[in-house]
C-alpha cells in the first residue's frame, strides 16, 4: 500500500499542499530579512525547522518570480569546478583535511 492510498483512506491532506502562497511569501520575507543571501535550499531547511513542508521546486519557482535579482546574484557566486591537467592517473591528490597521514615520511 502506498502513502497516497493511506492518505486517501484516512482522509489526510498532502503535507506539501498545506502552505498557501500568501503564507509561503510571509515566511520567505521573514527568513530573508534575517538572512538576505538565503537560497532555495536554505529556505527549505528553515521552513522544515519551523514545521512547514514545502517542496524545493515550489520554493525555487517562487524565488524566480519574487526575487530574480537575488537568484542571479547567488548563481554568480557559485564555486566553479577547477580543471586540472596531469601527466598520469593519480598524479593529483586532493587532501581535504579528513585524511590522515600514514607513517612519518609523509609529514
JSON list of C-alpha atoms in Angstrom, two decimals:
[
{"chain": "A", "resi": 1, "resn": "UNK", "atom": "CA", "xyz": [0.00, 0.00, 0.00]},
{"chain": "A", "resi": 2, "resn": "UNK", "atom": "CA", "xyz": [1.39, 3.39, -0.98]},
{"chain": "A", "resi": 3, "resn": "UNK", "atom": "CA", "xyz": [1.45, 6.56, 1.10]},
{"chain": "A", "resi": 4, "resn": "UNK", "atom": "CA", "xyz": [-1.03, 8.11, -1.31]},
{"chain": "A", "resi": 5, "resn": "UNK", "atom": "CA", "xyz": [-3.52, 5.27, -0.72]},
{"chain": "A", "resi": 6, "resn": "UNK", "atom": "CA", "xyz": [-3.08, 5.52, 3.05]},
{"chain": "A", "resi": 7, "resn": "UNK", "atom": "CA", "xyz": [-3.74, 9.28, 2.94]},
{"chain": "A", "resi": 8, "resn": "UNK", "atom": "CA", "xyz": [-6.84, 8.76, 0.80]},
{"chain": "A", "resi": 9, "resn": "UNK", "atom": "CA", "xyz": [-8.17, 6.04, 3.10]},
{"chain": "A", "resi": 10, "resn": "UNK", "atom": "CA", "xyz": [-7.61, 8.13, 6.25]},
{"chain": "A", "resi": 11, "resn": "UNK", "atom": "CA", "xyz": [-8.76, 11.34, 4.52]},
{"chain": "A", "resi": 12, "resn": "UNK", "atom": "CA", "xyz": [-5.45, 13.12, 5.25]},
{"chain": "A", "resi": 13, "resn": "UNK", "atom": "CA", "xyz": [-4.19, 16.13, 3.34]},
{"chain": "A", "resi": 14, "resn": "UNK", "atom": "CA", "xyz": [-0.99, 16.06, 1.34]},
{"chain": "A", "resi": 15, "resn": "UNK", "atom": "CA", "xyz": [1.57, 17.80, 3.60]},
{"chain": "A", "resi": 16, "resn": "UNK", "atom": "CA", "xyz": [3.13, 19.57, 0.61]},
{"chain": "A", "resi": 17, "resn": "UNK", "atom": "CA", "xyz": [-0.10, 21.42, -0.11]},
{"chain": "A", "resi": 18, "resn": "UNK", "atom": "CA", "xyz": [-0.77, 22.80, 3.37]},
{"chain": "A", "resi": 19, "resn": "UNK", "atom": "CA", "xyz": [1.09, 26.11, 2.95]},
{"chain": "A", "resi": 20, "resn": "UNK", "atom": "CA", "xyz": [-0.71, 28.53, 0.65]},
{"chain": "A", "resi": 21, "resn": "UNK", "atom": "CA", "xyz": [1.12, 31.12, -1.44]},
{"chain": "A", "resi": 22, "resn": "UNK", "atom": "CA", "xyz": [0.41, 34.04, 0.90]},
{"chain": "A", "resi": 23, "resn": "UNK", "atom": "CA", "xyz": [1.72, 32.15, 3.94]},
{"chain": "A", "resi": 24, "resn": "UNK", "atom": "CA", "xyz": [4.76, 30.99, 1.96]},
{"chain": "A", "resi": 25, "resn": "UNK", "atom": "CA", "xyz": [5.55, 34.58, 0.95]},
{"chain": "A", "resi": 26, "resn": "UNK", "atom": "CA", "xyz": [5.24, 35.82, 4.55]},
{"chain": "A", "resi": 27, "resn": "UNK", "atom": "CA", "xyz": [7.57, 33.07, 5.76]},
{"chain": "A", "resi": 28, "resn": "UNK", "atom": "CA", "xyz": [10.04, 33.80, 2.96]},
{"chain": "A", "resi": 29, "resn": "UNK", "atom": "CA", "xyz": [10.11, 37.52, 3.73]},
{"chain": "A", "resi": 30, "resn": "UNK", "atom": "CA", "xyz": [10.74, 36.87, 7.41]},
{"chain": "A", "resi": 31, "resn": "UNK", "atom": "CA", "xyz": [13.57, 34.41, 6.70]},
{"chain": "A", "resi": 32, "resn": "UNK", "atom": "CA", "xyz": [15.17, 36.62, 4.04]},
{"chain": "A", "resi": 33, "resn": "UNK", "atom": "CA", "xyz": [15.03, 39.59, 6.42]},
{"chain": "A", "resi": 34, "resn": "UNK", "atom": "CA", "xyz": [17.11, 37.56, 8.90]},
{"chain": "A", "resi": 35, "resn": "UNK", "atom": "CA", "xyz": [19.49, 36.16, 6.27]},
{"chain": "A", "resi": 36, "resn": "UNK", "atom": "CA", "xyz": [19.39, 38.14, 2.97]},
{"chain": "A", "resi": 37, "resn": "UNK", "atom": "CA", "xyz": [21.54, 35.70, 0.99]},
{"chain": "A", "resi": 38, "resn": "UNK", "atom": "CA", "xyz": [19.25, 32.72, 1.61]},
{"chain": "A", "resi": 39, "resn": "UNK", "atom": "CA", "xyz": [18.76, 30.48, -1.39]},
{"chain": "A", "resi": 40, "resn": "UNK", "atom": "CA", "xyz": [16.16, 27.81, -2.03]},
{"chain": "A", "resi": 41, "resn": "UNK", "atom": "CA", "xyz": [17.89, 25.04, -0.06]},
{"chain": "A", "resi": 42, "resn": "UNK", "atom": "CA", "xyz": [18.48, 27.28, 2.95]},
{"chain": "A", "resi": 43, "resn": "UNK", "atom": "CA", "xyz": [14.87, 28.45, 2.86]},
{"chain": "A", "resi": 44, "resn": "UNK", "atom": "CA", "xyz": [13.60, 24.88, 2.65]},
{"chain": "A", "resi": 45, "resn": "UNK", "atom": "CA", "xyz": [15.65, 23.92, 5.69]},
{"chain": "A", "resi": 46, "resn": "UNK", "atom": "CA", "xyz": [14.30, 26.92, 7.57]},
{"chain": "A", "resi": 47, "resn": "UNK", "atom": "CA", "xyz": [10.74, 26.02, 6.61]},
{"chain": "A", "resi": 48, "resn": "UNK", "atom": "CA", "xyz": [11.29, 22.44, 7.78]},
{"chain": "A", "resi": 49, "resn": "UNK", "atom": "CA", "xyz": [12.73, 23.61, 11.10]},
{"chain": "A", "resi": 50, "resn": "UNK", "atom": "CA", "xyz": [9.59, 25.69, 11.65]},
{"chain": "A", "resi": 51, "resn": "UNK", "atom": "CA", "xyz": [7.33, 22.75, 10.81]},
{"chain": "A", "resi": 52, "resn": "UNK", "atom": "CA", "xyz": [6.36, 23.61, 7.23]},
{"chain": "A", "resi": 53, "resn": "UNK", "atom": "CA", "xyz": [6.89, 21.06, 4.50]},
{"chain": "A", "resi": 54, "resn": "UNK", "atom": "CA", "xyz": [7.32, 22.80, 1.14]},
{"chain": "A", "resi": 55, "resn": "UNK", "atom": "CA", "xyz": [8.77, 21.22, -1.98]},
{"chain": "A", "resi": 56, "resn": "UNK", "atom": "CA", "xyz": [12.10, 22.53, -3.22]},
{"chain": "A", "resi": 57, "resn": "UNK", "atom": "CA", "xyz": [10.65, 23.04, -6.71]},
{"chain": "A", "resi": 58, "resn": "UNK", "atom": "CA", "xyz": [7.91, 25.27, -5.34]},
{"chain": "A", "resi": 59, "resn": "UNK", "atom": "CA", "xyz": [10.41, 27.37, -3.38]},
{"chain": "A", "resi": 60, "resn": "UNK", "atom": "CA", "xyz": [12.65, 27.74, -6.45]},
{"chain": "A", "resi": 61, "resn": "UNK", "atom": "CA", "xyz": [9.67, 28.79, -8.57]},
{"chain": "A", "resi": 62, "resn": "UNK", "atom": "CA", "xyz": [8.60, 31.43, -6.05]},
{"chain": "A", "resi": 63, "resn": "UNK", "atom": "CA", "xyz": [12.17, 32.75, -5.74]},
{"chain": "A", "resi": 64, "resn": "UNK", "atom": "CA", "xyz": [12.46, 33.10, -9.53]},
{"chain": "A", "resi": 65, "resn": "UNK", "atom": "CA", "xyz": [9.26, 35.14, -9.59]},
{"chain": "A", "resi": 66, "resn": "UNK", "atom": "CA", "xyz": [9.72, 37.22, -6.44]},
{"chain": "A", "resi": 67, "resn": "UNK", "atom": "CA", "xyz": [13.50, 37.66, -6.28]},
{"chain": "A", "resi": 68, "resn": "UNK", "atom": "CA", "xyz": [15.04, 37.32, -9.77]},
{"chain": "A", "resi": 69, "resn": "UNK", "atom": "CA", "xyz": [17.95, 39.61, -8.90]},
{"chain": "A", "resi": 70, "resn": "UNK", "atom": "CA", "xyz": [18.82, 37.57, -5.79]},
{"chain": "A", "resi": 71, "resn": "UNK", "atom": "CA", "xyz": [18.68, 34.33, -7.79]},
{"chain": "A", "resi": 72, "resn": "UNK", "atom": "CA", "xyz": [21.06, 35.80, -10.36]},
{"chain": "A", "resi": 73, "resn": "UNK", "atom": "CA", "xyz": [23.47, 37.07, -7.70]},
{"chain": "A", "resi": 74, "resn": "UNK", "atom": "CA", "xyz": [23.56, 33.71, -5.89]},
{"chain": "A", "resi": 75, "resn": "UNK", "atom": "CA", "xyz": [24.13, 31.93, -9.20]},
{"chain": "A", "resi": 76, "resn": "UNK", "atom": "CA", "xyz": [27.14, 34.16, -9.96]},
{"chain": "A", "resi": 77, "resn": "UNK", "atom": "CA", "xyz": [28.71, 33.40, -6.56]},
{"chain": "A", "resi": 78, "resn": "UNK", "atom": "CA", "xyz": [28.77, 29.63, -7.04]},
{"chain": "A", "resi": 79, "resn": "UNK", "atom": "CA", "xyz": [32.11, 27.91, -6.74]},
{"chain": "A", "resi": 80, "resn": "UNK", "atom": "CA", "xyz": [33.24, 26.82, -10.15]},
{"chain": "A", "resi": 81, "resn": "UNK", "atom": "CA", "xyz": [34.80, 23.43, -10.70]},
{"chain": "A", "resi": 82, "resn": "UNK", "atom": "CA", "xyz": [38.51, 23.55, -11.44]},
{"chain": "A", "resi": 83, "resn": "UNK", "atom": "CA", "xyz": [40.06, 21.73, -14.35]},
{"chain": "A", "resi": 84, "resn": "UNK", "atom": "CA", "xyz": [43.46, 20.13, -13.96]},
{"chain": "A", "resi": 85, "resn": "UNK", "atom": "CA", "xyz": [45.93, 18.59, -16.35]},
{"chain": "A", "resi": 86, "resn": "UNK", "atom": "CA", "xyz": [48.11, 15.77, -15.04]},
{"chain": "A", "resi": 87, "resn": "UNK", "atom": "CA", "xyz": [50.56, 13.54, -16.89]},
{"chain": "A", "resi": 88, "resn": "UNK", "atom": "CA", "xyz": [49.42, 10.28, -15.34]},
{"chain": "A", "resi": 89, "resn": "UNK", "atom": "CA", "xyz": [46.43, 8.95, -13.50]},
{"chain": "A", "resi": 90, "resn": "UNK", "atom": "CA", "xyz": [46.61, 9.68, -9.76]},
{"chain": "A", "resi": 91, "resn": "UNK", "atom": "CA", "xyz": [49.27, 12.37, -10.15]},
{"chain": "A", "resi": 92, "resn": "UNK", "atom": "CA", "xyz": [46.90, 14.81, -8.49]},
{"chain": "A", "resi": 93, "resn": "UNK", "atom": "CA", "xyz": [45.86, 14.03, -4.93]},
{"chain": "A", "resi": 94, "resn": "UNK", "atom": "CA", "xyz": [43.43, 16.19, -3.02]},
{"chain": "A", "resi": 95, "resn": "UNK", "atom": "CA", "xyz": [43.65, 16.25, 0.77]},
{"chain": "A", "resi": 96, "resn": "UNK", "atom": "CA", "xyz": [40.63, 17.93, 2.32]},
{"chain": "A", "resi": 97, "resn": "UNK", "atom": "CA", "xyz": [41.56, 17.65, 5.98]},
{"chain": "A", "resi": 98, "resn": "UNK", "atom": "CA", "xyz": [39.72, 14.42, 6.72]},
{"chain": "A", "resi": 99, "resn": "UNK", "atom": "CA", "xyz": [42.60, 12.24, 5.56]},
{"chain": "A", "resi": 100, "resn": "UNK", "atom": "CA", "xyz": [45.21, 11.02, 7.99]},
{"chain": "A", "resi": 101, "resn": "UNK", "atom": "CA", "xyz": [48.90, 10.98, 7.14]},
{"chain": "A", "resi": 102, "resn": "UNK", "atom": "CA", "xyz": [50.31, 7.48, 7.45]},
{"chain": "A", "resi": 103, "resn": "UNK", "atom": "CA", "xyz": [53.88, 6.97, 8.54]},
{"chain": "A", "resi": 104, "resn": "UNK", "atom": "CA", "xyz": [56.49, 9.54, 9.40]},
{"chain": "A", "resi": 105, "resn": "UNK", "atom": "CA", "xyz": [57.78, 10.00, 5.84]},
{"chain": "A", "resi": 106, "resn": "UNK", "atom": "CA", "xyz": [54.63, 11.85, 4.76]},
{"chain": "A", "resi": 107, "resn": "UNK", "atom": "CA", "xyz": [54.83, 14.52, 7.46]}
]
